[in-house]
């Protein structure tokens, strides 16, 4: 079974995936390694080949749990776990990554407006949402494991950053 670990860039997907006792497929690496349509001239980064990715990932529909990790992994799974982070905390992380002002604003707004959560809810049969703010990577990984093992259910809709961001 494929489970997408998704969220706005900087919310901790790669860090958390590395702590999980499951096979992890890094969607960004697949894109870099060839599943792309070249550089998108407007954005200056590689444009993912969504059809090629979908074809390649379709073969992973066995019994075994596989984590798809990346900010559009929810396009390729029926179940998504969305990592959320307060925009002020996300800002610090993206600053540390050296994001430009434009890219920073775009990502903070996407987090504040639940963009990935909404996309996941439109595509996936099940969506769980974790507020990672103030939690250590180990704590978040334990919550993710609890969700995957079906001991925990954190339905979408608990997180609301609107007052914090726009209030
Ligand atoms: P993503 O893969 O979602 O873009 P990363 O896993 O690369 O995010 O994490 C972004 C940054 O935030 C990294 O420097 C990472 O060490 C840090 N980080 C991730 N999760 C946490 C956490 N729960 N608490 C503190 N720092 C974290
Ligand atoms: Mg990452």
mmCIF file with all atom_site columns, C-alpha atoms and ligand atoms in Angstrom:
data_model
loop_
_atom_site.group_PDB
_atom_site.id
_atom_site.type_symbol
_atom_site.label_atom_id
_atom_site.label_alt_id
_atom_site.label_comp_id
_atom_site.label_asym_id
_atom_site.label_entity_id
_atom_site.label_seq_id
_atom_site.pdbx_PDB_ins_code
_atom_site.Cartn_x
_atom_site.Cartn_y
_atom_site.Cartn_z
_atom_site.occupancy
_atom_site.B_iso_or_equiv
_atom_site.pdbx_formal_charge
_atom_site.auth_seq_id
_atom_site.auth_comp_id
_atom_site.auth_asym_id
_atom_site.auth_atom_id
_atom_site.pdbx_PDB_model_num
ATOM   1   C  CA  . UNK A 1 1   ? 0.000  0.000  0.000   1.00 0.00 ? 1   UNK A CA  1
ATOM   2   C  CA  . UNK A 1 2   ? 1.254  3.444  -0.903  1.00 0.00 ? 2   UNK A CA  1
ATOM   3   C  CA  . UNK A 1 3   ? 0.966  6.218  1.669   1.00 0.00 ? 3   UNK A CA  1
ATOM   4   C  CA  . UNK A 1 4   ? 1.919  9.774  0.751   1.00 0.00 ? 4   UNK A CA  1
ATOM   5   C  CA  . UNK A 1 5   ? 3.853  11.850 3.284   1.00 0.00 ? 5   UNK A CA  1
ATOM   6   C  CA  . UNK A 1 6   ? 3.213  15.329 1.990   1.00 0.00 ? 6   UNK A CA  1
ATOM   7   C  CA  . UNK A 1 7   ? 3.217  18.972 3.060   1.00 0.00 ? 7   UNK A CA  1
ATOM   8   C  CA  . UNK A 1 8   ? 4.546  22.384 2.110   1.00 0.00 ? 8   UNK A CA  1
ATOM   9   C  CA  . UNK A 1 9   ? 8.348  22.444 1.535   1.00 0.00 ? 9   UNK A CA  1
ATOM   10  C  CA  . UNK A 1 10  ? 10.120 22.730 4.896   1.00 0.00 ? 10  UNK A CA  1
ATOM   11  C  CA  . UNK A 1 11  ? 7.451  20.998 6.994   1.00 0.00 ? 11  UNK A CA  1
ATOM   12  C  CA  . UNK A 1 12  ? 9.773  18.046 7.636   1.00 0.00 ? 12  UNK A CA  1
ATOM   13  C  CA  . UNK A 1 13  ? 8.813  15.323 5.140   1.00 0.00 ? 13  UNK A CA  1
ATOM   14  C  CA  . UNK A 1 14  ? 12.347 14.131 4.352   1.00 0.00 ? 14  UNK A CA  1
ATOM   15  C  CA  . UNK A 1 15  ? 13.424 14.266 7.999   1.00 0.00 ? 15  UNK A CA  1
ATOM   16  C  CA  . UNK A 1 16  ? 10.400 12.320 9.239   1.00 0.00 ? 16  UNK A CA  1
ATOM   17  C  CA  . UNK A 1 17  ? 10.433 9.768  6.396   1.00 0.00 ? 17  UNK A CA  1
ATOM   18  C  CA  . UNK A 1 18  ? 14.010 8.845  7.329   1.00 0.00 ? 18  UNK A CA  1
ATOM   19  C  CA  . UNK A 1 19  ? 12.829 7.919  10.857  1.00 0.00 ? 19  UNK A CA  1
ATOM   20  C  CA  . UNK A 1 20  ? 10.065 5.550  9.725   1.00 0.00 ? 20  UNK A CA  1
ATOM   21  C  CA  . UNK A 1 21  ? 10.523 1.777  9.578   1.00 0.00 ? 21  UNK A CA  1
ATOM   22  C  CA  . UNK A 1 22  ? 9.178  1.570  6.032   1.00 0.00 ? 22  UNK A CA  1
ATOM   23  C  CA  . UNK A 1 23  ? 10.487 1.700  2.506   1.00 0.00 ? 23  UNK A CA  1
ATOM   24  C  CA  . UNK A 1 24  ? 10.545 5.335  1.375   1.00 0.00 ? 24  UNK A CA  1
ATOM   25  C  CA  . UNK A 1 25  ? 10.402 6.615  -2.186  1.00 0.00 ? 25  UNK A CA  1
ATOM   26  C  CA  . UNK A 1 26  ? 11.611 10.179 -2.586  1.00 0.00 ? 26  UNK A CA  1
ATOM   27  C  CA  . UNK A 1 27  ? 9.528  11.686 -5.390  1.00 0.00 ? 27  UNK A CA  1
ATOM   28  C  CA  . UNK A 1 28  ? 11.901 14.667 -5.800  1.00 0.00 ? 28  UNK A CA  1
ATOM   29  C  CA  . UNK A 1 29  ? 14.768 12.261 -6.556  1.00 0.00 ? 29  UNK A CA  1
ATOM   30  C  CA  . UNK A 1 30  ? 12.689 10.476 -9.201  1.00 0.00 ? 30  UNK A CA  1
ATOM   31  C  CA  . UNK A 1 31  ? 12.014 13.860 -10.803 1.00 0.00 ? 31  UNK A CA  1
ATOM   32  C  CA  . UNK A 1 32  ? 15.714 14.802 -10.728 1.00 0.00 ? 32  UNK A CA  1
ATOM   33  C  CA  . UNK A 1 33  ? 16.738 11.396 -12.069 1.00 0.00 ? 33  UNK A CA  1
ATOM   34  C  CA  . UNK A 1 34  ? 14.678 11.739 -15.248 1.00 0.00 ? 34  UNK A CA  1
ATOM   35  C  CA  . UNK A 1 35  ? 10.932 11.852 -14.601 1.00 0.00 ? 35  UNK A CA  1
ATOM   36  C  CA  . UNK A 1 36  ? 10.730 15.463 -15.667 1.00 0.00 ? 36  UNK A CA  1
ATOM   37  C  CA  . UNK A 1 37  ? 9.772  17.577 -18.649 1.00 0.00 ? 37  UNK A CA  1
ATOM   38  C  CA  . UNK A 1 38  ? 12.821 19.850 -18.415 1.00 0.00 ? 38  UNK A CA  1
ATOM   39  C  CA  . UNK A 1 39  ? 13.183 23.227 -16.747 1.00 0.00 ? 39  UNK A CA  1
ATOM   40  C  CA  . UNK A 1 40  ? 9.946  25.148 -16.370 1.00 0.00 ? 40  UNK A CA  1
ATOM   41  C  CA  . UNK A 1 41  ? 10.914 28.594 -17.758 1.00 0.00 ? 41  UNK A CA  1
ATOM   42  C  CA  . UNK A 1 42  ? 8.509  30.462 -15.456 1.00 0.00 ? 42  UNK A CA  1
ATOM   43  C  CA  . UNK A 1 43  ? 9.671  28.819 -12.253 1.00 0.00 ? 43  UNK A CA  1
ATOM   44  C  CA  . UNK A 1 44  ? 13.283 28.018 -13.085 1.00 0.00 ? 44  UNK A CA  1
ATOM   45  C  CA  . UNK A 1 45  ? 13.020 24.491 -11.721 1.00 0.00 ? 45  UNK A CA  1
ATOM   46  C  CA  . UNK A 1 46  ? 12.399 21.027 -13.133 1.00 0.00 ? 46  UNK A CA  1
ATOM   47  C  CA  . UNK A 1 47  ? 8.819  20.318 -14.104 1.00 0.00 ? 47  UNK A CA  1
ATOM   48  C  CA  . UNK A 1 48  ? 7.743  16.878 -12.884 1.00 0.00 ? 48  UNK A CA  1
ATOM   49  C  CA  . UNK A 1 49  ? 6.477  14.406 -15.463 1.00 0.00 ? 49  UNK A CA  1
ATOM   50  C  CA  . UNK A 1 50  ? 3.316  13.470 -13.570 1.00 0.00 ? 50  UNK A CA  1
ATOM   51  C  CA  . UNK A 1 51  ? 2.258  10.774 -16.071 1.00 0.00 ? 51  UNK A CA  1
ATOM   52  C  CA  . UNK A 1 52  ? 5.639  9.033  -15.982 1.00 0.00 ? 52  UNK A CA  1
ATOM   53  C  CA  . UNK A 1 53  ? 5.635  9.173  -12.171 1.00 0.00 ? 53  UNK A CA  1
ATOM   54  C  CA  . UNK A 1 54  ? 2.104  7.774  -11.998 1.00 0.00 ? 54  UNK A CA  1
ATOM   55  C  CA  . UNK A 1 55  ? 3.063  4.893  -14.347 1.00 0.00 ? 55  UNK A CA  1
ATOM   56  C  CA  . UNK A 1 56  ? 6.186  4.070  -12.407 1.00 0.00 ? 56  UNK A CA  1
ATOM   57  C  CA  . UNK A 1 57  ? 4.463  4.214  -9.002  1.00 0.00 ? 57  UNK A CA  1
ATOM   58  C  CA  . UNK A 1 58  ? 1.438  2.186  -10.132 1.00 0.00 ? 58  UNK A CA  1
ATOM   59  C  CA  . UNK A 1 59  ? 3.581  -0.924 -9.896  1.00 0.00 ? 59  UNK A CA  1
ATOM   60  C  CA  . UNK A 1 60  ? 3.909  -0.481 -6.137  1.00 0.00 ? 60  UNK A CA  1
ATOM   61  C  CA  . UNK A 1 61  ? 0.378  -1.533 -5.289  1.00 0.00 ? 61  UNK A CA  1
ATOM   62  C  CA  . UNK A 1 62  ? 1.338  -4.630 -3.286  1.00 0.00 ? 62  UNK A CA  1
ATOM   63  C  CA  . UNK A 1 63  ? 0.737  -5.554 0.346   1.00 0.00 ? 63  UNK A CA  1
ATOM   64  C  CA  . UNK A 1 64  ? 3.851  -3.905 1.647   1.00 0.00 ? 64  UNK A CA  1
ATOM   65  C  CA  . UNK A 1 65  ? 3.619  -0.363 3.030   1.00 0.00 ? 65  UNK A CA  1
ATOM   66  C  CA  . UNK A 1 66  ? 5.618  2.098  0.958   1.00 0.00 ? 66  UNK A CA  1
ATOM   67  C  CA  . UNK A 1 67  ? 5.932  5.775  1.872   1.00 0.00 ? 67  UNK A CA  1
ATOM   68  C  CA  . UNK A 1 68  ? 5.946  8.250  -1.008  1.00 0.00 ? 68  UNK A CA  1
ATOM   69  C  CA  . UNK A 1 69  ? 7.711  11.353 0.235   1.00 0.00 ? 69  UNK A CA  1
ATOM   70  C  CA  . UNK A 1 70  ? 7.436  14.761 -1.411  1.00 0.00 ? 70  UNK A CA  1
ATOM   71  C  CA  . UNK A 1 71  ? 5.214  17.797 -1.749  1.00 0.00 ? 71  UNK A CA  1
ATOM   72  C  CA  . UNK A 1 72  ? 3.164  16.283 -4.537  1.00 0.00 ? 72  UNK A CA  1
ATOM   73  C  CA  . UNK A 1 73  ? 3.272  12.653 -3.400  1.00 0.00 ? 73  UNK A CA  1
ATOM   74  C  CA  . UNK A 1 74  ? -0.468 12.916 -2.647  1.00 0.00 ? 74  UNK A CA  1
ATOM   75  C  CA  . UNK A 1 75  ? -1.083 12.767 -6.414  1.00 0.00 ? 75  UNK A CA  1
ATOM   76  C  CA  . UNK A 1 76  ? 0.038  9.129  -6.413  1.00 0.00 ? 76  UNK A CA  1
ATOM   77  C  CA  . UNK A 1 77  ? -1.606 7.582  -3.322  1.00 0.00 ? 77  UNK A CA  1
ATOM   78  C  CA  . UNK A 1 78  ? -5.097 7.018  -1.929  1.00 0.00 ? 78  UNK A CA  1
ATOM   79  C  CA  . UNK A 1 79  ? -3.997 7.887  1.562   1.00 0.00 ? 79  UNK A CA  1
ATOM   80  C  CA  . UNK A 1 80  ? -2.089 11.047 2.472   1.00 0.00 ? 80  UNK A CA  1
ATOM   81  C  CA  . UNK A 1 81  ? -0.527 12.160 5.726   1.00 0.00 ? 81  UNK A CA  1
ATOM   82  C  CA  . UNK A 1 82  ? -0.052 15.933 5.587   1.00 0.00 ? 82  UNK A CA  1
ATOM   83  C  CA  . UNK A 1 83  ? 2.587  17.599 7.765   1.00 0.00 ? 83  UNK A CA  1
ATOM   84  C  CA  . UNK A 1 84  ? 1.636  21.121 8.877   1.00 0.00 ? 84  UNK A CA  1
ATOM   85  C  CA  . UNK A 1 85  ? 3.777  23.817 10.465  1.00 0.00 ? 85  UNK A CA  1
ATOM   86  C  CA  . UNK A 1 86  ? 2.887  27.266 11.785  1.00 0.00 ? 86  UNK A CA  1
ATOM   87  C  CA  . UNK A 1 87  ? 3.875  29.775 9.076   1.00 0.00 ? 87  UNK A CA  1
ATOM   88  C  CA  . UNK A 1 88  ? 6.159  31.703 11.479  1.00 0.00 ? 88  UNK A CA  1
ATOM   89  C  CA  . UNK A 1 89  ? 8.151  28.519 12.178  1.00 0.00 ? 89  UNK A CA  1
ATOM   90  C  CA  . UNK A 1 90  ? 8.112  27.615 8.491   1.00 0.00 ? 90  UNK A CA  1
ATOM   91  C  CA  . UNK A 1 91  ? 9.515  31.059 7.679   1.00 0.00 ? 91  UNK A CA  1
ATOM   92  C  CA  . UNK A 1 92  ? 12.611 30.407 9.808   1.00 0.00 ? 92  UNK A CA  1
ATOM   93  C  CA  . UNK A 1 93  ? 13.199 27.053 8.158   1.00 0.00 ? 93  UNK A CA  1
ATOM   94  C  CA  . UNK A 1 94  ? 12.841 28.397 4.627   1.00 0.00 ? 94  UNK A CA  1
ATOM   95  C  CA  . UNK A 1 95  ? 15.092 31.350 5.489   1.00 0.00 ? 95  UNK A CA  1
ATOM   96  C  CA  . UNK A 1 96  ? 17.734 28.873 6.603   1.00 0.00 ? 96  UNK A CA  1
ATOM   97  C  CA  . UNK A 1 97  ? 17.386 27.211 3.201   1.00 0.00 ? 97  UNK A CA  1
ATOM   98  C  CA  . UNK A 1 98  ? 18.056 30.515 1.454   1.00 0.00 ? 98  UNK A CA  1
ATOM   99  C  CA  . UNK A 1 99  ? 14.703 30.818 -0.321  1.00 0.00 ? 99  UNK A CA  1
ATOM   100 C  CA  . UNK A 1 100 ? 14.129 34.026 -2.299  1.00 0.00 ? 100 UNK A CA  1
ATOM   101 C  CA  . UNK A 1 101 ? 11.501 36.472 -0.994  1.00 0.00 ? 101 UNK A CA  1
ATOM   102 C  CA  . UNK A 1 102 ? 9.070  35.446 -3.742  1.00 0.00 ? 102 UNK A CA  1
ATOM   103 C  CA  . UNK A 1 103 ? 9.479  31.727 -3.181  1.00 0.00 ? 103 UNK A CA  1
ATOM   104 C  CA  . UNK A 1 104 ? 9.223  32.264 0.569   1.00 0.00 ? 104 UNK A CA  1
ATOM   105 C  CA  . UNK A 1 105 ? 5.948  34.195 0.285   1.00 0.00 ? 105 UNK A CA  1
ATOM   106 C  CA  . UNK A 1 106 ? 4.512  31.625 -2.114  1.00 0.00 ? 106 UNK A CA  1
ATOM   107 C  CA  . UNK A 1 107 ? 5.244  28.766 0.280   1.00 0.00 ? 107 UNK A CA  1
ATOM   108 C  CA  . UNK A 1 108 ? 4.074  30.583 3.421   1.00 0.00 ? 108 UNK A CA  1
ATOM   109 C  CA  . UNK A 1 109 ? 0.790  31.481 1.730   1.00 0.00 ? 109 UNK A CA  1
ATOM   110 C  CA  . UNK A 1 110 ? 0.370  27.920 0.510   1.00 0.00 ? 110 UNK A CA  1
ATOM   111 C  CA  . UNK A 1 111 ? 0.790  26.679 4.093   1.00 0.00 ? 111 UNK A CA  1
ATOM   112 C  CA  . UNK A 1 112 ? -1.520 29.372 5.520   1.00 0.00 ? 112 UNK A CA  1
ATOM   113 C  CA  . UNK A 1 113 ? -4.217 28.581 2.948   1.00 0.00 ? 113 UNK A CA  1
ATOM   114 C  CA  . UNK A 1 114 ? -4.050 24.754 3.334   1.00 0.00 ? 114 UNK A CA  1
ATOM   115 C  CA  . UNK A 1 115 ? -3.175 24.313 -0.354  1.00 0.00 ? 115 UNK A CA  1
ATOM   116 C  CA  . UNK A 1 116 ? -1.653 20.841 -0.055  1.00 0.00 ? 116 UNK A CA  1
ATOM   117 C  CA  . UNK A 1 117 ? -4.273 19.676 2.417   1.00 0.00 ? 117 UNK A CA  1
ATOM   118 C  CA  . UNK A 1 118 ? -7.049 20.685 0.028   1.00 0.00 ? 118 UNK A CA  1
ATOM   119 C  CA  . UNK A 1 119 ? -5.317 19.011 -2.930  1.00 0.00 ? 119 UNK A CA  1
ATOM   120 C  CA  . UNK A 1 120 ? -4.898 15.837 -0.887  1.00 0.00 ? 120 UNK A CA  1
ATOM   121 C  CA  . UNK A 1 121 ? -8.534 15.914 0.260   1.00 0.00 ? 121 UNK A CA  1
ATOM   122 C  CA  . UNK A 1 122 ? -9.643 16.230 -3.380  1.00 0.00 ? 122 UNK A CA  1
ATOM   123 C  CA  . UNK A 1 123 ? -7.607 13.225 -4.499  1.00 0.00 ? 123 UNK A CA  1
ATOM   124 C  CA  . UNK A 1 124 ? -7.230 10.828 -1.596  1.00 0.00 ? 124 UNK A CA  1
ATOM   125 C  CA  . UNK A 1 125 ? -9.796 8.610  0.120   1.00 0.00 ? 125 UNK A CA  1
ATOM   126 C  CA  . UNK A 1 126 ? -8.176 9.190  3.470   1.00 0.00 ? 126 UNK A CA  1
ATOM   127 C  CA  . UNK A 1 127 ? -6.255 12.208 4.721   1.00 0.00 ? 127 UNK A CA  1
ATOM   128 C  CA  . UNK A 1 128 ? -4.624 12.634 8.118   1.00 0.00 ? 128 UNK A CA  1
ATOM   129 C  CA  . UNK A 1 129 ? -3.109 15.933 9.194   1.00 0.00 ? 129 UNK A CA  1
ATOM   130 C  CA  . UNK A 1 130 ? -0.395 16.491 11.817  1.00 0.00 ? 130 UNK A CA  1
ATOM   131 C  CA  . UNK A 1 131 ? 0.438  19.842 13.406  1.00 0.00 ? 131 UNK A CA  1
ATOM   132 C  CA  . UNK A 1 132 ? 4.196  19.383 13.827  1.00 0.00 ? 132 UNK A CA  1
ATOM   133 C  CA  . UNK A 1 133 ? 4.733  22.803 15.450  1.00 0.00 ? 133 UNK A CA  1
ATOM   134 C  CA  . UNK A 1 134 ? 6.885  22.416 18.573  1.00 0.00 ? 134 UNK A CA  1
ATOM   135 C  CA  . UNK A 1 135 ? 7.246  18.653 18.141  1.00 0.00 ? 135 UNK A CA  1
ATOM   136 C  CA  . UNK A 1 136 ? 10.594 16.934 17.700  1.00 0.00 ? 136 UNK A CA  1
ATOM   137 C  CA  . UNK A 1 137 ? 11.200 14.846 14.562  1.00 0.00 ? 137 UNK A CA  1
ATOM   138 C  CA  . UNK A 1 138 ? 10.989 11.710 16.753  1.00 0.00 ? 138 UNK A CA  1
ATOM   139 C  CA  . UNK A 1 139 ? 7.609  12.785 18.148  1.00 0.00 ? 139 UNK A CA  1
ATOM   140 C  CA  . UNK A 1 140 ? 6.262  13.458 14.667  1.00 0.00 ? 140 UNK A CA  1
ATOM   141 C  CA  . UNK A 1 141 ? 7.602  10.127 13.372  1.00 0.00 ? 141 UNK A CA  1
ATOM   142 C  CA  . UNK A 1 142 ? 5.835  8.330  16.232  1.00 0.00 ? 142 UNK A CA  1
ATOM   143 C  CA  . UNK A 1 143 ? 2.551  10.018 15.330  1.00 0.00 ? 143 UNK A CA  1
ATOM   144 C  CA  . UNK A 1 144 ? 2.999  9.085  11.660  1.00 0.00 ? 144 UNK A CA  1
ATOM   145 C  CA  . UNK A 1 145 ? 3.728  5.476  12.659  1.00 0.00 ? 145 UNK A CA  1
ATOM   146 C  CA  . UNK A 1 146 ? 0.606  5.457  14.867  1.00 0.00 ? 146 UNK A CA  1
ATOM   147 C  CA  . UNK A 1 147 ? -1.503 6.653  11.941  1.00 0.00 ? 147 UNK A CA  1
ATOM   148 C  CA  . UNK A 1 148 ? -0.040 4.056  9.563   1.00 0.00 ? 148 UNK A CA  1
ATOM   149 C  CA  . UNK A 1 149 ? -0.561 1.281  12.124  1.00 0.00 ? 149 UNK A CA  1
ATOM   150 C  CA  . UNK A 1 150 ? -4.138 2.566  12.528  1.00 0.00 ? 150 UNK A CA  1
ATOM   151 C  CA  . UNK A 1 151 ? -3.788 3.291  16.235  1.00 0.00 ? 151 UNK A CA  1
ATOM   152 C  CA  . UNK A 1 152 ? -4.348 6.991  15.582  1.00 0.00 ? 152 UNK A CA  1
ATOM   153 C  CA  . UNK A 1 153 ? -6.674 8.971  13.358  1.00 0.00 ? 153 UNK A CA  1
ATOM   154 C  CA  . UNK A 1 154 ? -6.070 12.684 12.826  1.00 0.00 ? 154 UNK A CA  1
ATOM   155 C  CA  . UNK A 1 155 ? -8.653 13.769 10.265  1.00 0.00 ? 155 UNK A CA  1
ATOM   156 C  CA  . UNK A 1 156 ? -8.054 16.797 8.074   1.00 0.00 ? 156 UNK A CA  1
ATOM   157 C  CA  . UNK A 1 157 ? -9.450 20.086 9.326   1.00 0.00 ? 157 UNK A CA  1
ATOM   158 C  CA  . UNK A 1 158 ? -7.833 20.571 12.736  1.00 0.00 ? 158 UNK A CA  1
ATOM   159 C  CA  . UNK A 1 159 ? -5.238 23.048 11.617  1.00 0.00 ? 159 UNK A CA  1
ATOM   160 C  CA  . UNK A 1 160 ? -6.116 26.668 10.905  1.00 0.00 ? 160 UNK A CA  1
ATOM   161 C  CA  . UNK A 1 161 ? -3.319 29.210 10.417  1.00 0.00 ? 161 UNK A CA  1
ATOM   162 C  CA  . UNK A 1 162 ? -5.521 32.010 9.075   1.00 0.00 ? 162 UNK A CA  1
ATOM   163 C  CA  . UNK A 1 163 ? -5.616 34.124 12.256  1.00 0.00 ? 163 UNK A CA  1
ATOM   164 C  CA  . UNK A 1 164 ? -1.916 33.693 12.810  1.00 0.00 ? 164 UNK A CA  1
ATOM   165 C  CA  . UNK A 1 165 ? -1.022 34.559 9.235   1.00 0.00 ? 165 UNK A CA  1
ATOM   166 C  CA  . UNK A 1 166 ? -3.590 37.145 8.199   1.00 0.00 ? 166 UNK A CA  1
ATOM   167 C  CA  . UNK A 1 167 ? -5.100 38.163 11.564  1.00 0.00 ? 167 UNK A CA  1
HETATM 168 P  P1  . LIG B 2 .   ? 10.807 18.901 3.698   1.00 0.00 ? 1   LIG B P1  1
HETATM 169 O  O1  . LIG B 2 .   ? 11.386 17.587 3.247   1.00 0.00 ? 1   LIG B O1  1
HETATM 170 O  O2  . LIG B 2 .   ? 9.360  18.835 4.065   1.00 0.00 ? 1   LIG B O2  1
HETATM 171 O  O3  . LIG B 2 .   ? 11.084 20.030 2.764   1.00 0.00 ? 1   LIG B O3  1
HETATM 172 P  P2  . LIG B 2 .   ? 12.902 18.740 5.703   1.00 0.00 ? 1   LIG B P2  1
HETATM 173 O  O4  . LIG B 2 .   ? 12.728 17.379 6.254   1.00 0.00 ? 1   LIG B O4  1
HETATM 174 O  O5  . LIG B 2 .   ? 14.014 18.930 4.710   1.00 0.00 ? 1   LIG B O5  1
HETATM 175 O  O6  . LIG B 2 .   ? 11.545 19.297 5.074   1.00 0.00 ? 1   LIG B O6  1
HETATM 176 O  O7  . LIG B 2 .   ? 13.085 19.722 6.938   1.00 0.00 ? 1   LIG B O7  1
HETATM 177 C  C1  . LIG B 2 .   ? 13.371 21.105 6.768   1.00 0.00 ? 1   LIG B C1  1
HETATM 178 C  C2  . LIG B 2 .   ? 14.259 21.564 7.920   1.00 0.00 ? 1   LIG B C2  1
HETATM 179 O  O8  . LIG B 2 .   ? 13.542 21.501 9.124   1.00 0.00 ? 1   LIG B O8  1
HETATM 180 C  C3  . LIG B 2 .   ? 15.516 20.706 8.120   1.00 0.00 ? 1   LIG B C3  1
HETATM 181 O  O9  . LIG B 2 .   ? 16.561 21.551 8.501   1.00 0.00 ? 1   LIG B O9  1
HETATM 182 C  C4  . LIG B 2 .   ? 15.137 19.792 9.260   1.00 0.00 ? 1   LIG B C4  1
HETATM 183 O  O10 . LIG B 2 .   ? 16.260 19.401 10.020  1.00 0.00 ? 1   LIG B O10 1
HETATM 184 C  C5  . LIG B 2 .   ? 14.207 20.654 10.071  1.00 0.00 ? 1   LIG B C5  1
HETATM 185 N  N1  . LIG B 2 .   ? 13.148 19.872 10.760  1.00 0.00 ? 1   LIG B N1  1
HETATM 186 C  C6  . LIG B 2 .   ? 12.339 18.948 10.214  1.00 0.00 ? 1   LIG B C6  1
HETATM 187 N  N2  . LIG B 2 .   ? 11.448 18.487 11.111  1.00 0.00 ? 1   LIG B N2  1
HETATM 188 C  C7  . LIG B 2 .   ? 11.698 19.155 12.263  1.00 0.00 ? 1   LIG B C7  1
HETATM 189 C  C8  . LIG B 2 .   ? 11.110 19.144 13.580  1.00 0.00 ? 1   LIG B C8  1
HETATM 190 N  N3  . LIG B 2 .   ? 10.063 18.355 13.884  1.00 0.00 ? 1   LIG B N3  1
HETATM 191 N  N4  . LIG B 2 .   ? 11.618 19.982 14.503  1.00 0.00 ? 1   LIG B N4  1
HETATM 192 C  C9  . LIG B 2 .   ? 12.653 20.801 14.201  1.00 0.00 ? 1   LIG B C9  1
HETATM 193 N  N5  . LIG B 2 .   ? 13.256 20.871 12.996  1.00 0.00 ? 1   LIG B N5  1
HETATM 194 C  C10 . LIG B 2 .   ? 12.788 20.054 12.032  1.00 0.00 ? 1   LIG B C10 1
HETATM 195 MG MG1 . LIG B 2 .   ? 12.307 17.137 1.428   1.00 0.00 ? 2   LIG B MG1 1
#
